[in-house]
mmCIF file with all atom_site columns, C-alpha atoms in Angstrom:
data_model
loop_
_atom_site.group_PDB
_atom_site.id
_atom_site.type_symbol
_atom_site.label_atom_id
_atom_site.label_alt_id
_atom_site.label_comp_id
_atom_site.label_asym_id
_atom_site.label_entity_id
_atom_site.label_seq_id
_atom_site.pdbx_PDB_ins_code
_atom_site.Cartn_x
_atom_site.Cartn_y
_atom_site.Cartn_z
_atom_site.occupancy
_atom_site.B_iso_or_equiv
_atom_site.pdbx_formal_charge
_atom_site.auth_seq_id
_atom_site.auth_comp_id
_atom_site.auth_asym_id
_atom_site.auth_atom_id
_atom_site.pdbx_PDB_model_num
ATOM 1   C CA . UNK A 1 1   ? 19.911 -50.975 52.436 1.00 0.00 ? 79  UNK A CA 1
ATOM 2   C CA . UNK A 1 2   ? 21.638 -53.445 50.169 1.00 0.00 ? 80  UNK A CA 1
ATOM 3   C CA . UNK A 1 3   ? 21.952 -57.087 51.106 1.00 0.00 ? 81  UNK A CA 1
ATOM 4   C CA . UNK A 1 4   ? 24.479 -59.362 49.457 1.00 0.00 ? 82  UNK A CA 1
ATOM 5   C CA . UNK A 1 5   ? 24.405 -63.122 49.918 1.00 0.00 ? 83  UNK A CA 1
ATOM 6   C CA . UNK A 1 6   ? 27.197 -65.392 48.746 1.00 0.00 ? 84  UNK A CA 1
ATOM 7   C CA . UNK A 1 7   ? 26.871 -69.046 47.847 1.00 0.00 ? 85  UNK A CA 1
ATOM 8   C CA . UNK A 1 8   ? 28.870 -71.764 46.151 1.00 0.00 ? 86  UNK A CA 1
ATOM 9   C CA . UNK A 1 9   ? 31.755 -72.174 48.533 1.00 0.00 ? 87  UNK A CA 1
ATOM 10  C CA . UNK A 1 10  ? 32.988 -75.548 49.620 1.00 0.00 ? 88  UNK A CA 1
ATOM 11  C CA . UNK A 1 11  ? 35.918 -77.919 49.747 1.00 0.00 ? 89  UNK A CA 1
ATOM 12  C CA . UNK A 1 12  ? 37.724 -79.056 46.622 1.00 0.00 ? 90  UNK A CA 1
ATOM 13  C CA . UNK A 1 13  ? 40.976 -80.685 45.664 1.00 0.00 ? 91  UNK A CA 1
ATOM 14  C CA . UNK A 1 14  ? 43.784 -78.688 44.126 1.00 0.00 ? 92  UNK A CA 1
ATOM 15  C CA . UNK A 1 15  ? 43.171 -78.243 40.430 1.00 0.00 ? 93  UNK A CA 1
ATOM 16  C CA . UNK A 1 16  ? 39.425 -78.284 40.873 1.00 0.00 ? 94  UNK A CA 1
ATOM 17  C CA . UNK A 1 17  ? 36.858 -75.598 40.211 1.00 0.00 ? 95  UNK A CA 1
ATOM 18  C CA . UNK A 1 18  ? 34.181 -73.713 42.074 1.00 0.00 ? 96  UNK A CA 1
ATOM 19  C CA . UNK A 1 19  ? 31.655 -71.116 41.008 1.00 0.00 ? 97  UNK A CA 1
ATOM 20  C CA . UNK A 1 20  ? 30.692 -68.556 43.597 1.00 0.00 ? 98  UNK A CA 1
ATOM 21  C CA . UNK A 1 21  ? 27.525 -66.515 43.336 1.00 0.00 ? 99  UNK A CA 1
ATOM 22  C CA . UNK A 1 22  ? 26.460 -63.276 44.960 1.00 0.00 ? 100 UNK A CA 1
ATOM 23  C CA . UNK A 1 23  ? 22.781 -62.408 45.033 1.00 0.00 ? 101 UNK A CA 1
ATOM 24  C CA . UNK A 1 24  ? 21.858 -58.782 45.643 1.00 0.00 ? 102 UNK A CA 1
ATOM 25  C CA . UNK A 1 25  ? 18.651 -57.446 47.145 1.00 0.00 ? 103 UNK A CA 1
ATOM 26  C CA . UNK A 1 26  ? 18.596 -54.566 44.674 1.00 0.00 ? 104 UNK A CA 1
ATOM 27  C CA . UNK A 1 27  ? 18.884 -54.288 40.951 1.00 0.00 ? 105 UNK A CA 1
ATOM 28  C CA . UNK A 1 28  ? 22.560 -54.736 40.269 1.00 0.00 ? 106 UNK A CA 1
ATOM 29  C CA . UNK A 1 29  ? 22.283 -52.147 37.525 1.00 0.00 ? 107 UNK A CA 1
ATOM 30  C CA . UNK A 1 30  ? 22.444 -49.711 40.433 1.00 0.00 ? 108 UNK A CA 1
ATOM 31  C CA . UNK A 1 31  ? 25.604 -51.329 41.752 1.00 0.00 ? 109 UNK A CA 1
ATOM 32  C CA . UNK A 1 32  ? 28.057 -49.928 39.272 1.00 0.00 ? 110 UNK A CA 1
ATOM 33  C CA . UNK A 1 33  ? 30.940 -51.854 40.755 1.00 0.00 ? 111 UNK A CA 1
ATOM 34  C CA . UNK A 1 34  ? 30.873 -55.291 42.308 1.00 0.00 ? 112 UNK A CA 1
ATOM 35  C CA . UNK A 1 35  ? 33.846 -57.226 43.556 1.00 0.00 ? 113 UNK A CA 1
ATOM 36  C CA . UNK A 1 36  ? 35.144 -60.314 45.253 1.00 0.00 ? 114 UNK A CA 1
ATOM 37  C CA . UNK A 1 37  ? 37.536 -60.202 48.175 1.00 0.00 ? 115 UNK A CA 1
ATOM 38  C CA . UNK A 1 38  ? 39.062 -62.974 50.206 1.00 0.00 ? 116 UNK A CA 1
ATOM 39  C CA . UNK A 1 39  ? 40.668 -63.258 53.591 1.00 0.00 ? 117 UNK A CA 1
ATOM 40  C CA . UNK A 1 40  ? 42.704 -66.119 54.937 1.00 0.00 ? 118 UNK A CA 1
ATOM 41  C CA . UNK A 1 41  ? 43.517 -66.487 58.640 1.00 0.00 ? 119 UNK A CA 1
ATOM 42  C CA . UNK A 1 42  ? 46.290 -64.130 59.686 1.00 0.00 ? 120 UNK A CA 1
ATOM 43  C CA . UNK A 1 43  ? 46.215 -62.196 56.428 1.00 0.00 ? 121 UNK A CA 1
ATOM 44  C CA . UNK A 1 44  ? 44.651 -58.940 55.332 1.00 0.00 ? 122 UNK A CA 1
ATOM 45  C CA . UNK A 1 45  ? 41.593 -58.913 53.154 1.00 0.00 ? 123 UNK A CA 1
ATOM 46  C CA . UNK A 1 46  ? 42.682 -59.170 49.543 1.00 0.00 ? 124 UNK A CA 1
ATOM 47  C CA . UNK A 1 47  ? 40.919 -57.877 46.473 1.00 0.00 ? 125 UNK A CA 1
ATOM 48  C CA . UNK A 1 48  ? 40.418 -60.730 44.030 1.00 0.00 ? 126 UNK A CA 1
ATOM 49  C CA . UNK A 1 49  ? 38.366 -59.381 41.152 1.00 0.00 ? 127 UNK A CA 1
ATOM 50  C CA . UNK A 1 50  ? 36.091 -56.487 40.319 1.00 0.00 ? 128 UNK A CA 1
ATOM 51  C CA . UNK A 1 51  ? 33.483 -55.787 37.684 1.00 0.00 ? 129 UNK A CA 1
ATOM 52  C CA . UNK A 1 52  ? 32.416 -52.252 36.835 1.00 0.00 ? 130 UNK A CA 1
ATOM 53  C CA . UNK A 1 53  ? 29.505 -51.335 34.584 1.00 0.00 ? 131 UNK A CA 1
ATOM 54  C CA . UNK A 1 54  ? 29.543 -47.568 34.296 1.00 0.00 ? 132 UNK A CA 1
ATOM 55  C CA . UNK A 1 55  ? 30.506 -45.055 31.704 1.00 0.00 ? 133 UNK A CA 1
ATOM 56  C CA . UNK A 1 56  ? 33.145 -47.588 30.826 1.00 0.00 ? 134 UNK A CA 1
ATOM 57  C CA . UNK A 1 57  ? 33.067 -51.318 31.490 1.00 0.00 ? 135 UNK A CA 1
ATOM 58  C CA . UNK A 1 58  ? 36.053 -52.499 33.468 1.00 0.00 ? 136 UNK A CA 1
ATOM 59  C CA . UNK A 1 59  ? 37.340 -55.709 34.990 1.00 0.00 ? 137 UNK A CA 1
ATOM 60  C CA . UNK A 1 60  ? 40.108 -56.142 37.480 1.00 0.00 ? 138 UNK A CA 1
ATOM 61  C CA . UNK A 1 61  ? 41.930 -59.287 38.594 1.00 0.00 ? 139 UNK A CA 1
ATOM 62  C CA . UNK A 1 62  ? 44.597 -59.729 41.180 1.00 0.00 ? 140 UNK A CA 1
ATOM 63  C CA . UNK A 1 63  ? 47.828 -61.027 39.719 1.00 0.00 ? 141 UNK A CA 1
ATOM 64  C CA . UNK A 1 64  ? 47.500 -64.140 41.831 1.00 0.00 ? 142 UNK A CA 1
ATOM 65  C CA . UNK A 1 65  ? 44.264 -65.184 40.113 1.00 0.00 ? 143 UNK A CA 1
ATOM 66  C CA . UNK A 1 66  ? 44.766 -63.759 36.636 1.00 0.00 ? 144 UNK A CA 1
ATOM 67  C CA . UNK A 1 67  ? 43.972 -66.377 34.033 1.00 0.00 ? 145 UNK A CA 1
ATOM 68  C CA . UNK A 1 68  ? 42.311 -68.712 36.524 1.00 0.00 ? 146 UNK A CA 1
ATOM 69  C CA . UNK A 1 69  ? 39.348 -66.722 37.844 1.00 0.00 ? 147 UNK A CA 1
ATOM 70  C CA . UNK A 1 70  ? 36.618 -64.983 35.872 1.00 0.00 ? 148 UNK A CA 1
ATOM 71  C CA . UNK A 1 71  ? 34.187 -62.427 37.250 1.00 0.00 ? 149 UNK A CA 1
ATOM 72  C CA . UNK A 1 72  ? 30.822 -61.892 35.626 1.00 0.00 ? 150 UNK A CA 1
ATOM 73  C CA . UNK A 1 73  ? 27.381 -60.610 36.393 1.00 0.00 ? 151 UNK A CA 1
ATOM 74  C CA . UNK A 1 74  ? 23.818 -61.102 35.253 1.00 0.00 ? 152 UNK A CA 1
ATOM 75  C CA . UNK A 1 75  ? 21.869 -57.957 35.981 1.00 0.00 ? 153 UNK A CA 1
ATOM 76  C CA . UNK A 1 76  ? 18.621 -59.665 34.993 1.00 0.00 ? 154 UNK A CA 1
ATOM 77  C CA . UNK A 1 77  ? 19.139 -61.983 37.967 1.00 0.00 ? 155 UNK A CA 1
ATOM 78  C CA . UNK A 1 78  ? 20.688 -59.358 40.248 1.00 0.00 ? 156 UNK A CA 1
ATOM 79  C CA . UNK A 1 79  ? 23.614 -61.690 40.619 1.00 0.00 ? 157 UNK A CA 1
ATOM 80  C CA . UNK A 1 80  ? 27.351 -61.660 40.273 1.00 0.00 ? 158 UNK A CA 1
ATOM 81  C CA . UNK A 1 81  ? 29.648 -64.650 39.924 1.00 0.00 ? 159 UNK A CA 1
ATOM 82  C CA . UNK A 1 82  ? 33.217 -65.763 40.311 1.00 0.00 ? 160 UNK A CA 1
ATOM 83  C CA . UNK A 1 83  ? 34.299 -68.786 38.314 1.00 0.00 ? 161 UNK A CA 1
ATOM 84  C CA . UNK A 1 84  ? 37.403 -70.234 39.910 1.00 0.00 ? 162 UNK A CA 1
ATOM 85  C CA . UNK A 1 85  ? 39.444 -72.777 37.978 1.00 0.00 ? 163 UNK A CA 1
ATOM 86  C CA . UNK A 1 86  ? 42.751 -74.493 38.644 1.00 0.00 ? 164 UNK A CA 1
ATOM 87  C CA . UNK A 1 87  ? 42.356 -73.868 42.337 1.00 0.00 ? 165 UNK A CA 1
ATOM 88  C CA . UNK A 1 88  ? 45.396 -73.907 44.557 1.00 0.00 ? 166 UNK A CA 1
ATOM 89  C CA . UNK A 1 89  ? 45.683 -74.435 48.309 1.00 0.00 ? 167 UNK A CA 1
ATOM 90  C CA . UNK A 1 90  ? 46.687 -70.790 48.660 1.00 0.00 ? 168 UNK A CA 1
ATOM 91  C CA . UNK A 1 91  ? 43.264 -69.839 47.302 1.00 0.00 ? 169 UNK A CA 1
ATOM 92  C CA . UNK A 1 92  ? 41.724 -71.129 50.517 1.00 0.00 ? 170 UNK A CA 1
ATOM 93  C CA . UNK A 1 93  ? 39.973 -68.253 52.256 1.00 0.00 ? 171 UNK A CA 1
ATOM 94  C CA . UNK A 1 94  ? 36.678 -66.744 53.185 1.00 0.00 ? 172 UNK A CA 1
ATOM 95  C CA . UNK A 1 95  ? 35.371 -65.108 50.035 1.00 0.00 ? 173 UNK A CA 1
ATOM 96  C CA . UNK A 1 96  ? 33.273 -61.969 50.308 1.00 0.00 ? 174 UNK A CA 1
ATOM 97  C CA . UNK A 1 97  ? 31.006 -60.273 47.831 1.00 0.00 ? 175 UNK A CA 1
ATOM 98  C CA . UNK A 1 98  ? 31.209 -56.492 47.828 1.00 0.00 ? 176 UNK A CA 1
ATOM 99  C CA . UNK A 1 99  ? 29.560 -53.674 45.930 1.00 0.00 ? 177 UNK A CA 1
ATOM 100 C CA . UNK A 1 100 ? 29.267 -49.926 45.671 1.00 0.00 ? 178 UNK A CA 1
ATOM 101 C CA . UNK A 1 101 ? 26.786 -47.713 43.837 1.00 0.00 ? 179 UNK A CA 1
ATOM 102 C CA . UNK A 1 102 ? 29.445 -45.666 42.083 1.00 0.00 ? 180 UNK A CA 1
ATOM 103 C CA . UNK A 1 103 ? 31.826 -46.924 39.469 1.00 0.00 ? 181 UNK A CA 1
ATOM 104 C CA . UNK A 1 104 ? 35.298 -48.029 40.487 1.00 0.00 ? 182 UNK A CA 1
ATOM 105 C CA . UNK A 1 105 ? 38.224 -47.816 38.139 1.00 0.00 ? 183 UNK A CA 1
ATOM 106 C CA . UNK A 1 106 ? 41.472 -48.552 39.835 1.00 0.00 ? 184 UNK A CA 1
ATOM 107 C CA . UNK A 1 107 ? 44.685 -50.499 39.885 1.00 0.00 ? 185 UNK A CA 1
ATOM 108 C CA . UNK A 1 108 ? 44.586 -51.621 43.496 1.00 0.00 ? 186 UNK A CA 1
ATOM 109 C CA . UNK A 1 109 ? 41.418 -53.205 44.856 1.00 0.00 ? 187 UNK A CA 1
ATOM 110 C CA . UNK A 1 110 ? 40.963 -52.219 48.494 1.00 0.00 ? 188 UNK A CA 1
ATOM 111 C CA . UNK A 1 111 ? 38.177 -53.179 50.855 1.00 0.00 ? 189 UNK A CA 1
ATOM 112 C CA . UNK A 1 112 ? 37.730 -49.536 51.878 1.00 0.00 ? 190 UNK A CA 1
ATOM 113 C CA . UNK A 1 113 ? 36.631 -48.718 48.351 1.00 0.00 ? 191 UNK A CA 1
ATOM 114 C CA . UNK A 1 114 ? 33.414 -50.714 48.735 1.00 0.00 ? 192 UNK A CA 1
ATOM 115 C CA . UNK A 1 115 ? 30.267 -49.979 50.669 1.00 0.00 ? 193 UNK A CA 1
ATOM 116 C CA . UNK A 1 116 ? 28.175 -53.148 50.839 1.00 0.00 ? 194 UNK A CA 1
ATOM 117 C CA . UNK A 1 117 ? 29.360 -56.556 51.986 1.00 0.00 ? 195 UNK A CA 1
ATOM 118 C CA . UNK A 1 118 ? 28.076 -60.069 52.230 1.00 0.00 ? 196 UNK A CA 1
ATOM 119 C CA . UNK A 1 119 ? 28.762 -62.454 55.084 1.00 0.00 ? 197 UNK A CA 1
ATOM 120 C CA . UNK A 1 120 ? 31.211 -64.582 53.143 1.00 0.00 ? 198 UNK A CA 1
ATOM 121 C CA . UNK A 1 121 ? 31.459 -68.121 51.876 1.00 0.00 ? 199 UNK A CA 1
ATOM 122 C CA . UNK A 1 122 ? 34.300 -70.458 52.762 1.00 0.00 ? 200 UNK A CA 1
ATOM 123 C CA . UNK A 1 123 ? 36.532 -71.938 50.094 1.00 0.00 ? 201 UNK A CA 1
ATOM 124 C CA . UNK A 1 124 ? 38.938 -74.673 51.088 1.00 0.00 ? 202 UNK A CA 1
ATOM 125 C CA . UNK A 1 125 ? 41.371 -76.182 48.599 1.00 0.00 ? 203 UNK A CA 1
ATOM 126 C CA . UNK A 1 126 ? 43.222 -79.291 49.693 1.00 0.00 ? 204 UNK A CA 1
ATOM 127 C CA . UNK A 1 127 ? 46.437 -80.570 48.200 1.00 0.00 ? 205 UNK A CA 1
#
C-alpha cells in the first residue's frame, strides 16, 4: 500500500505563492509518475501537473497553470512538490497528490490514470 500525504495548503491573496508538498510512504523512485490534481466545488477533478521519471523524463502542465506552477520531486526525501506562483482566485480548490508505479506520458491528465491518492489540501486564493 502506498500512502500519500499533502501539506502546504492555505489561504493567500491573489498574486501570492504557495508551495505544496506530497510525502510518500514508499521510495518515490518506484512511483514513476506523480501528479497534482485539483477540484473546486461543482467542477470535475482537473489535472494540474505531472512529473514522470521513467525511460524518459516528462513534465506536464495544464494550460491554465503553465508558466505559474512548477512540479518537482526529491526522491531522496520521497517527496514531490508543487510551487504555485501568481495565484488567482480561480486556482482555489482542493489539491490532491496522485501517483502510479508505471510511467505516464500523455497529453491529457485524467484522474483515472492514477492509482494512489492523498486526502487533499485546501488552497484558497482571495481577491
